[in-house]
Amino acid sequence: MNIAGLSLASASLMLAIFLLDINLPLGVAAGVPYLAPILISFWVPGRRFVFIIASICSILTILGYFYSPPGGIPWVVLVNRFLALFVIWLTTALILSSKKWENEAEKLSLFPRENPNPVLHARKDGYILYANPASGPFLDLLGCRMGEFLSDKCLDIIRQCSALNSSTAFEYEIGIKVFSILANPVNDGESVFVYAVDITEDKLARRKARIAAGVFESMKEGVMVTDRDGIIQYTNPAFTRITGYEMDETLGKRSGFMKSGRHDSAFYKQMWDTILEHGEWSGELWNRRKNGEIFPERITITAIKDFGGANSHYAAVFYDITDIKRKEEEIKYQAYHDPLTGLPNRLLFLDRVKKAIDRANRNKSMVAIMFLDMDYFKEINDNYGHDTGDMLLKAVGMRLVGALREVDTVSRFGGDEFTILLEDINNPSEAMKAAAKVMHALSETYFHEKRYLRVTPSVGVSIYPLDAQNEKTLLQNADRALYQAKQSGGERYRLYSSFVE
C-alpha cells in the first residue's frame, strides 16, 4: 500500500472509532477499537511501543467506566476520543516509517547485486548479514564468509560507526591490496552497510607519480612537459638552472618561446614529423636563456600516450652542451691551427686550396700559392734564443695577414716556412703584386728586447691552372720556385712558370 492509501485507511479508522464510541455505552467494549492497533503492532517495526500505548489506552477506558458518574457523558469519554486519535496517528506514522525502511532496504538490496565493488550488510557486532557477488574476493582476503564475523579492524570501525550513527570512511590494507571503505549506519545504528573500493592501482599510480616527481626534481638534466598542444605543464629545477626561467614563468607558455632563431621552419617540421611518426626525436638544439644568451643543448623529446594510444603529452629532457661544444671547437682549432702563431696549419691550408680550386673552376678564375721562408732565421734563433725566434715567427705571421686581403689565407707549415693562398685572381700579375707587398712588409726591421732585428723572405709562386692542375702539385711547384729564389741569393720572389719556360 502506498502512502496515500495508508493516509486514507488511517482517516477511515479514526472516523469509525469516533462513531463507535458515541453509540456504545462506556465499558469494556470501549477498548475494542484498540484491538486493531494492538494486532497491527505485531507486523510493525517497534511494535512493542504501539502495543504498550494501545494497552494503556484500553486500561484508561475501562477505568473510566468505574469512575465515571452515572448519566451523561463524563470527561473520560473525551479523553478516550483524543487518545484514540493519537494512537491511530502514531500507528500510521510507524507503518509509514516501516514502509519507507522496507523500500530503502529493497533499493539497497538491488543496488549491491549490480555493483562491481564489494558491498556488505553487517550487524554492529560484525556479523555479516549480506554480501553481494562482488564481495567474494574481498571476503577471501578478510578470511571470512557471509554468516560469519568480520575481522577485528573492520569490527572496530563498524562499532565506531554504529556508536556515532554517522558514516565513516577509511583505508584498509589487506596484504598487498588497499581498499577505500565507507561504512554507513542504518536502522539507528543496529546495522551497517559497508562499501569497499579497490584502490590498489590508484595507490600504486600515486606512488609512482611521487617517485617520478622525485626523480625529475633531482635530475641534473632539464625536464619540460607539455600537453598535446605544446603548452608547458611542468618544468624541473634543472630547467630553471639551465635556462634561468622559474617554473611559474613558463607554465601556460608554448614550448617554443625560447627559440634562438638558428633553426629554420624546415628543421622544426622534420623534428615534429619524426616525433609523430616514431614517438621520439633526439638531437641538438640552440635555444635562448632568459638573459638572452644563446646556448646549445642535447635534447630528447618523447611522446606520452593516453589509454587510447593518442599523444596526450610531450616530455623533453635536455642538458647544456656549451662546455662540450667549446671543447670540441678547441680540439678542432688545435687540429687545424698552428699552436704558436694561431695561423692555419698544413691540413687546413691544403683543404682551403682544394676548395679554392673548385671555386676557380666554376668562376673561370685563377688561384695562386706562395711558399716562403725567412733568410737567416736560423742564425737569429741560434744567437738570440728560441724566445726571440718565436717572437719573430709571430710577428711575421701578423705582418703577412696585415699585408693581404681577408679572403686570402696565411699558413705556417713549420719552422720558418709559411704559405699563402690567393683566391679569385684573374692573371699572374696580381700574384706578383701580392708577392711584392709581402717582400716589403717582411723586410722591415723587428724590435725585440732592446735590439733591432732584420730578416728577409724568399718567395716562390705558382699559379692554377697555369702551373698545376691540383693542390698537391701546385704546392710542390711553389716550393720549387722558392728554391730558385734562394738559389738566386734570397730576398726575392720567383714565379714557377718563369724559370720553367
Coordinates of N, CA and C in Angstrom, one line a residue, residues 192-363:
V192 N 25.1 -1.9 9.7 CA 26.0 -1.0 8.9 C 26.1 -1.6 7.5
F193 N 26.0 -0.7 6.5 CA 26.3 -1.1 5.1 C 27.8 -0.7 4.9
V194 N 28.6 -1.7 4.4 CA 30.0 -1.5 4.1 C 30.2 -1.5 2.6
Y195 N 30.7 -0.4 2.1 CA 31.0 -0.3 0.6 C 32.5 -0.2 0.5
A196 N 33.1 -1.1 -0.3 CA 34.6 -1.2 -0.5 C 35.0 -1.0 -1.9
V197 N 36.0 -0.2 -2.2 CA 36.6 0.0 -3.5 C 38.0 -0.3 -3.5
D198 N 38.5 -1.1 -4.4 CA 39.9 -1.5 -4.5 C 40.6 -0.3 -5.1
I199 N 41.5 0.3 -4.3 CA 42.3 1.5 -4.8 C 43.8 1.2 -4.9
T200 N 44.1 -0.1 -5.0 CA 45.5 -0.6 -5.0 C 46.2 0.1 -6.2
E201 N 45.5 0.0 -7.4 CA 46.2 0.6 -8.6 C 46.3 2.1 -8.5
D202 N 45.3 2.8 -7.9 CA 45.4 4.2 -7.7 C 46.6 4.5 -6.7
K203 N 46.7 3.8 -5.7 CA 47.8 4.0 -4.7 C 49.1 3.8 -5.4
L204 N 49.2 2.7 -6.2 CA 50.5 2.5 -6.9 C 50.8 3.6 -7.9
A205 N 49.7 4.0 -8.6 CA 49.9 5.1 -9.6 C 50.4 6.4 -8.9
R206 N 49.8 6.7 -7.7 CA 50.2 7.9 -7.0 C 51.6 7.7 -6.5
R207 N 51.9 6.5 -6.0 CA 53.3 6.3 -5.5 C 54.3 6.4 -6.7
K208 N 54.0 5.9 -7.8 CA 54.8 6.0 -9.0 C 55.0 7.5 -9.4
A209 N 53.9 8.2 -9.3 CA 53.9 9.6 -9.6 C 54.8 10.4 -8.7
R210 N 54.7 10.0 -7.4 CA 55.6 10.7 -6.4 C 57.1 10.4 -6.6
I211 N 57.3 9.1 -7.0 CA 58.7 8.7 -7.3 C 59.2 9.4 -8.5
A212 N 58.3 9.4 -9.6 CA 58.7 10.1 -10.8 C 59.0 11.6 -10.5
A213 N 58.1 12.2 -9.7 CA 58.3 13.6 -9.4 C 59.6 13.8 -8.7
G214 N 60.0 12.9 -7.7 CA 61.2 13.0 -7.0 C 62.4 12.9 -7.9
V215 N 62.3 11.9 -8.9 CA 63.4 11.8 -9.9 C 63.6 13.0 -10.7
F216 N 62.4 13.6 -11.2 CA 62.5 14.8 -12.0 C 63.1 15.9 -11.2
E217 N 62.7 16.0 -9.9 CA 63.2 17.1 -9.1 C 64.7 17.0 -8.9
S218 N 65.2 15.8 -8.9 CA 66.7 15.6 -8.5 C 67.6 15.5 -9.8
M219 N 66.9 15.4 -11.0 CA 67.7 15.2 -12.2 C 68.6 16.4 -12.5
K220 N 69.8 16.1 -13.0 CA 70.7 17.2 -13.5 C 70.3 17.7 -14.8
E221 N 69.5 16.9 -15.6 CA 69.0 17.3 -16.9 C 67.8 18.1 -16.7
G222 N 67.6 19.1 -17.6 CA 66.3 19.9 -17.6 C 65.2 19.0 -18.1
V223 N 64.0 19.2 -17.5 CA 62.8 18.5 -17.9 C 61.7 19.5 -18.2
M224 N 61.0 19.3 -19.3 CA 59.9 20.1 -19.6 C 58.8 19.2 -20.2
V225 N 57.6 19.3 -19.6 CA 56.4 18.5 -20.0 C 55.4 19.5 -20.6
T226 N 54.8 19.2 -21.8 CA 53.8 20.0 -22.4 C 52.6 19.1 -22.6
D227 N 51.4 19.7 -22.9 CA 50.3 19.0 -23.3 C 50.4 18.7 -24.8
R228 N 49.3 18.2 -25.4 CA 49.4 17.8 -26.8 C 49.5 19.0 -27.7
D229 N 49.1 20.2 -27.2 CA 49.2 21.4 -28.0 C 50.5 22.2 -27.8
G230 N 51.4 21.6 -27.0 CA 52.7 22.3 -26.7 C 52.7 23.3 -25.6
I231 N 51.6 23.3 -24.8 CA 51.5 24.3 -23.7 C 52.3 23.6 -22.5
I232 N 53.2 24.4 -21.9 CA 54.0 23.9 -20.8 C 53.2 23.6 -19.6
Q233 N 53.4 22.4 -19.0 CA 52.6 22.0 -17.8 C 53.6 21.8 -16.6
Y234 N 54.9 21.6 -16.9 CA 55.8 21.3 -15.8 C 57.2 21.5 -16.2
T235 N 58.0 22.1 -15.4 CA 59.5 22.1 -15.6 C 60.2 21.8 -14.2
N236 N 61.3 21.2 -14.3 CA 62.0 20.9 -13.0 C 63.1 21.9 -12.6
P237 N 63.7 21.8 -11.4 CA 64.7 22.8 -11.0 C 65.9 22.9 -12.0
A238 N 66.3 21.8 -12.6 CA 67.4 21.8 -13.5 C 67.1 22.7 -14.7
F239 N 65.8 22.7 -15.1 CA 65.4 23.5 -16.2 C 65.6 25.0 -15.9
T240 N 65.3 25.4 -14.6 CA 65.5 26.7 -14.2 C 67.0 27.1 -14.1
R241 N 67.8 26.1 -13.6 CA 69.2 26.3 -13.5 C 69.9 26.6 -14.9
I242 N 69.4 25.8 -15.9 CA 70.0 25.9 -17.3 C 69.5 27.1 -18.0
T243 N 68.2 27.4 -18.0 CA 67.6 28.4 -18.8 C 67.4 29.8 -18.1
G244 N 67.3 29.7 -16.7 CA 67.1 30.9 -16.0 C 65.6 31.2 -15.7
Y245 N 64.7 30.4 -16.3 CA 63.3 30.6 -16.2 C 62.8 29.8 -15.0
E246 N 62.0 30.4 -14.1 CA 61.4 29.7 -13.0 C 60.1 29.0 -13.6
M247 N 59.7 28.0 -12.9 CA 58.5 27.2 -13.4 C 57.3 28.1 -13.6
D248 N 57.0 29.0 -12.7 CA 55.8 29.8 -12.8 C 55.9 30.8 -13.9
E249 N 57.1 31.0 -14.4 CA 57.3 31.9 -15.6 C 57.0 31.2 -16.9
T250 N 57.0 29.8 -16.9 CA 56.9 29.1 -18.1 C 55.5 28.4 -18.2
L251 N 54.8 28.2 -17.1 CA 53.5 27.5 -17.2 C 52.5 28.2 -18.1
G252 N 51.9 27.5 -19.0 CA 50.9 28.2 -19.9 C 51.5 28.7 -21.2
K253 N 52.9 28.8 -21.2 CA 53.5 29.2 -22.5 C 53.7 28.1 -23.4
R254 N 53.9 28.4 -24.7 CA 54.3 27.4 -25.7 C 55.7 27.0 -25.6
S255 N 56.0 25.8 -25.9 CA 57.4 25.3 -25.7 C 58.4 26.0 -26.5
G256 N 58.0 26.6 -27.6 CA 58.9 27.3 -28.5 C 59.3 28.7 -28.1
F257 N 58.9 29.1 -26.9 CA 59.1 30.5 -26.6 C 60.6 30.8 -26.4
M258 N 61.5 29.8 -26.3 CA 62.9 30.0 -26.1 C 63.7 29.9 -27.4
K259 N 63.0 29.8 -28.5 CA 63.7 29.6 -29.8 C 64.8 30.7 -30.0
S260 N 66.0 30.2 -30.6 CA 67.1 31.1 -30.8 C 67.1 31.8 -32.1
G261 N 66.4 31.2 -33.1 CA 66.4 31.7 -34.4 C 67.4 31.1 -35.3
R262 N 68.2 30.1 -34.8 CA 69.3 29.5 -35.5 C 68.7 28.3 -36.4
H263 N 67.5 27.9 -36.1 CA 66.9 26.8 -36.9 C 65.7 27.3 -37.7
D264 N 65.6 26.8 -39.0 CA 64.5 27.3 -39.8 C 63.3 26.4 -39.6
S265 N 62.2 26.8 -40.3 CA 60.9 26.1 -40.1 C 61.0 24.6 -40.6
A266 N 61.9 24.4 -41.6 CA 62.0 23.1 -42.2 C 62.7 22.1 -41.1
F267 N 63.6 22.7 -40.3 CA 64.2 21.9 -39.3 C 63.1 21.4 -38.3
Y268 N 62.3 22.4 -37.8 CA 61.3 22.0 -36.8 C 60.2 21.1 -37.4
K269 N 59.9 21.3 -38.7 CA 58.9 20.4 -39.3 C 59.5 18.9 -39.3
Q270 N 60.7 18.8 -39.7 CA 61.3 17.4 -39.7 C 61.4 16.8 -38.3
M271 N 61.7 17.7 -37.3 CA 61.7 17.2 -36.0 C 60.4 16.7 -35.5
W272 N 59.3 17.4 -35.7 CA 58.0 17.0 -35.3 C 57.4 15.9 -36.1
D273 N 57.8 15.8 -37.4 CA 57.3 14.7 -38.2 C 57.9 13.4 -37.6
T274 N 59.2 13.5 -37.2 CA 59.8 12.3 -36.6 C 59.1 11.9 -35.3
I275 N 58.8 12.9 -34.4 CA 58.1 12.6 -33.2 C 56.8 12.0 -33.4
L276 N 56.0 12.5 -34.3 CA 54.7 12.0 -34.6 C 54.7 10.6 -35.2
E277 N 55.7 10.3 -36.0 CA 55.8 9.0 -36.6 C 56.5 8.0 -35.7
H278 N 57.5 8.3 -35.0 CA 58.3 7.3 -34.2 C 58.1 7.5 -32.7
G279 N 57.5 8.6 -32.3 CA 57.3 8.8 -30.9 C 58.5 9.4 -30.1
E280 N 59.5 9.7 -30.9 CA 60.7 10.3 -30.2 C 61.6 11.0 -31.2
W281 N 62.3 12.0 -30.7 CA 63.4 12.6 -31.5 C 64.5 13.0 -30.6
S282 N 65.7 12.8 -31.1 CA 66.9 13.2 -30.3 C 67.8 14.0 -31.2
G283 N 68.4 15.1 -30.7 CA 69.3 15.9 -31.5 C 69.8 17.1 -30.7
E284 N 70.4 18.0 -31.5 CA 71.0 19.2 -30.9 C 70.1 20.4 -31.2
L285 N 69.8 21.2 -30.2 CA 69.0 22.5 -30.5 C 69.8 23.6 -29.9
W286 N 69.6 24.8 -30.5 CA 70.1 26.0 -29.9 C 68.9 26.8 -29.4
N287 N 68.9 27.1 -28.1 CA 67.8 27.9 -27.5 C 68.4 29.1 -26.8
R288 N 67.5 30.0 -26.3 CA 67.9 31.2 -25.7 C 67.5 31.2 -24.3
R289 N 68.5 31.6 -23.4 CA 68.3 31.7 -22.0 C 67.5 33.0 -21.7
K290 N 67.1 33.1 -20.4 CA 66.3 34.3 -20.0 C 67.2 35.5 -20.2
N291 N 68.5 35.4 -20.0 CA 69.4 36.6 -20.1 C 69.7 36.9 -21.5
G292 N 69.1 36.2 -22.5 CA 69.3 36.5 -23.9 C 70.5 35.7 -24.5
E293 N 71.2 35.0 -23.7 CA 72.3 34.2 -24.3 C 71.8 33.0 -25.0
I294 N 72.4 32.7 -26.2 CA 72.1 31.5 -27.0 C 73.0 30.4 -26.6
F295 N 72.4 29.2 -26.4 CA 73.2 28.1 -25.9 C 72.8 26.8 -26.6
P296 N 73.7 25.9 -26.8 CA 73.4 24.6 -27.4 C 73.0 23.6 -26.3
E297 N 72.0 22.7 -26.7 CA 71.6 21.6 -25.8 C 71.4 20.3 -26.6
R298 N 71.7 19.3 -25.9 CA 71.3 17.9 -26.4 C 70.0 17.5 -25.8
I299 N 69.0 17.2 -26.7 CA 67.7 17.1 -26.2 C 67.0 15.8 -26.8
T300 N 66.2 15.2 -26.0 CA 65.3 14.1 -26.4 C 63.9 14.4 -26.1
I301 N 63.0 14.4 -27.1 CA 61.6 14.7 -27.0 C 60.8 13.4 -27.2
T302 N 60.0 13.0 -26.2 CA 59.3 11.8 -26.3 C 57.8 12.1 -26.2
A303 N 57.0 11.4 -27.0 CA 55.5 11.5 -26.9 C 55.0 10.6 -25.8
I304 N 54.1 11.1 -25.0 CA 53.5 10.3 -24.0 C 52.0 10.0 -24.4
K305 N 51.6 8.8 -24.4 CA 50.3 8.4 -25.0 C 49.3 8.2 -23.9
D306 N 48.0 8.4 -24.2 CA 47.0 8.2 -23.2 C 46.5 6.7 -23.4
F307 N 45.4 6.4 -22.6 CA 45.0 5.0 -22.7 C 44.4 4.6 -24.1
G308 N 44.0 5.6 -24.8 CA 43.6 5.3 -26.2 C 44.7 5.2 -27.2
G309 N 45.9 5.4 -26.8 CA 47.0 5.4 -27.8 C 47.3 6.7 -28.5
A310 N 46.6 7.7 -28.1 CA 46.9 9.1 -28.7 C 47.9 9.8 -27.9
N311 N 48.6 10.7 -28.6 CA 49.6 11.5 -27.9 C 48.9 12.5 -27.0
S312 N 49.1 12.5 -25.7 CA 48.5 13.4 -24.8 C 49.5 14.4 -24.2
H313 N 50.7 14.1 -24.1 CA 51.7 15.0 -23.6 C 53.1 14.7 -24.3
Y314 N 54.0 15.7 -24.2 CA 55.3 15.5 -24.7 C 56.3 15.9 -23.6
A315 N 57.3 15.1 -23.4 CA 58.4 15.3 -22.4 C 59.7 15.5 -23.1
A316 N 60.3 16.6 -22.7 CA 61.6 17.0 -23.3 C 62.7 16.9 -22.1
V317 N 63.7 16.1 -22.4 CA 64.8 16.0 -21.4 C 66.1 16.5 -22.1
F318 N 66.8 17.5 -21.5 CA 67.9 18.1 -22.2 C 69.0 18.5 -21.2
Y319 N 70.2 18.7 -21.8 CA 71.3 19.2 -20.9 C 72.1 20.1 -21.8
D320 N 72.7 21.1 -21.1 CA 73.5 22.1 -21.7 C 74.8 21.6 -22.2
I321 N 75.1 21.7 -23.5 CA 76.4 21.2 -24.0 C 77.3 22.3 -24.4
T322 N 77.2 23.5 -23.8 CA 78.1 24.6 -24.1 C 79.5 24.3 -23.9
D323 N 79.8 23.7 -22.7 CA 81.2 23.3 -22.5 C 81.7 22.2 -23.4
I324 N 80.8 21.3 -23.8 CA 81.2 20.2 -24.7 C 81.5 20.9 -26.1
K325 N 80.7 21.8 -26.5 CA 80.9 22.5 -27.8 C 82.2 23.3 -27.8
R326 N 82.4 23.9 -26.7 CA 83.6 24.7 -26.5 C 84.9 23.8 -26.7
K327 N 84.8 22.7 -26.0 CA 86.0 21.8 -26.0 C 86.1 21.2 -27.4
E328 N 85.0 20.9 -28.1 CA 85.1 20.4 -29.5 C 85.7 21.5 -30.4
E329 N 85.3 22.7 -30.2 CA 85.9 23.8 -31.0 C 87.4 24.0 -30.7
E330 N 87.7 23.8 -29.5 CA 89.2 23.9 -29.1 C 90.0 22.8 -29.8
I331 N 89.4 21.6 -29.7 CA 90.1 20.5 -30.3 C 90.2 20.6 -31.8
K332 N 89.1 21.1 -32.4 CA 89.1 21.3 -33.8 C 90.0 22.4 -34.2
Y333 N 90.1 23.5 -33.4 CA 91.0 24.6 -33.7 C 92.4 24.1 -33.6
Q334 N 92.7 23.3 -32.6 CA 94.1 22.8 -32.4 C 94.5 21.9 -33.5
A335 N 93.5 21.1 -34.0 CA 93.8 20.2 -35.1 C 94.1 20.9 -36.4
Y336 N 93.6 22.1 -36.6 CA 93.7 22.8 -37.9 C 94.5 24.1 -37.8
H337 N 95.1 24.4 -36.6 CA 95.9 25.7 -36.5 C 97.2 25.5 -35.8
D338 N 98.1 26.3 -36.2 CA 99.5 26.3 -35.6 C 99.4 26.8 -34.2
P339 N 99.9 26.1 -33.2 CA 99.8 26.5 -31.8 C 100.6 27.8 -31.5
L340 N 101.7 28.1 -32.2 CA 102.5 29.2 -31.9 C 101.9 30.5 -32.5
T341 N 101.5 30.5 -33.7 CA 101.0 31.7 -34.4 C 99.5 31.8 -34.4
G342 N 98.8 30.7 -34.3 CA 97.4 30.7 -34.5 C 96.9 30.7 -35.9
L343 N 97.9 30.6 -36.8 CA 97.5 30.5 -38.3 C 97.1 29.1 -38.6
P344 N 96.3 29.0 -39.7 CA 96.0 27.7 -40.2 C 97.3 26.8 -40.5
N345 N 97.1 25.5 -40.2 CA 98.3 24.6 -40.4 C 98.2 24.0 -41.8
R346 N 99.1 23.1 -42.0 CA 99.2 22.5 -43.4 C 97.9 21.8 -43.7
L347 N 97.2 21.1 -42.8 CA 96.0 20.3 -43.1 C 94.9 21.3 -43.5
L348 N 94.7 22.3 -42.8 CA 93.6 23.3 -43.1 C 94.0 24.1 -44.4
F349 N 95.2 24.4 -44.6 CA 95.6 25.1 -45.8 C 95.4 24.3 -47.0
L350 N 95.7 23.0 -47.0 CA 95.5 22.2 -48.2 C 94.0 22.0 -48.5
D351 N 93.2 21.9 -47.4 CA 91.8 21.8 -47.6 C 91.2 23.1 -48.3
R352 N 91.7 24.3 -47.9 CA 91.2 25.5 -48.4 C 91.7 25.7 -49.9
V353 N 92.9 25.2 -50.2 CA 93.4 25.2 -51.6 C 92.5 24.4 -52.5
K354 N 92.1 23.2 -52.0 CA 91.3 22.4 -52.8 C 89.9 23.0 -53.1
K355 N 89.3 23.6 -52.1 CA 88.1 24.3 -52.3 C 88.2 25.5 -53.1
A356 N 89.3 26.2 -53.0 CA 89.6 27.4 -53.9 C 89.7 27.0 -55.3
I357 N 90.3 25.9 -55.6 CA 90.5 25.4 -57.0 C 89.1 25.1 -57.5
D358 N 88.2 24.5 -56.7 CA 86.9 24.1 -57.2 C 86.1 25.4 -57.5
R359 N 86.2 26.4 -56.7 CA 85.5 27.7 -57.0 C 86.1 28.4 -58.2
A360 N 87.4 28.3 -58.4 CA 88.1 28.9 -59.6 C 87.6 28.2 -60.9
N361 N 87.4 26.9 -60.8 CA 86.8 26.2 -62.0 C 85.4 26.7 -62.3
R362 N 84.6 27.0 -61.3 CA 83.3 27.4 -61.5 C 83.3 28.9 -62.0
N363 N 84.2 29.7 -61.5 CA 84.2 31.1 -61.8 C 85.1 31.5 -62.9

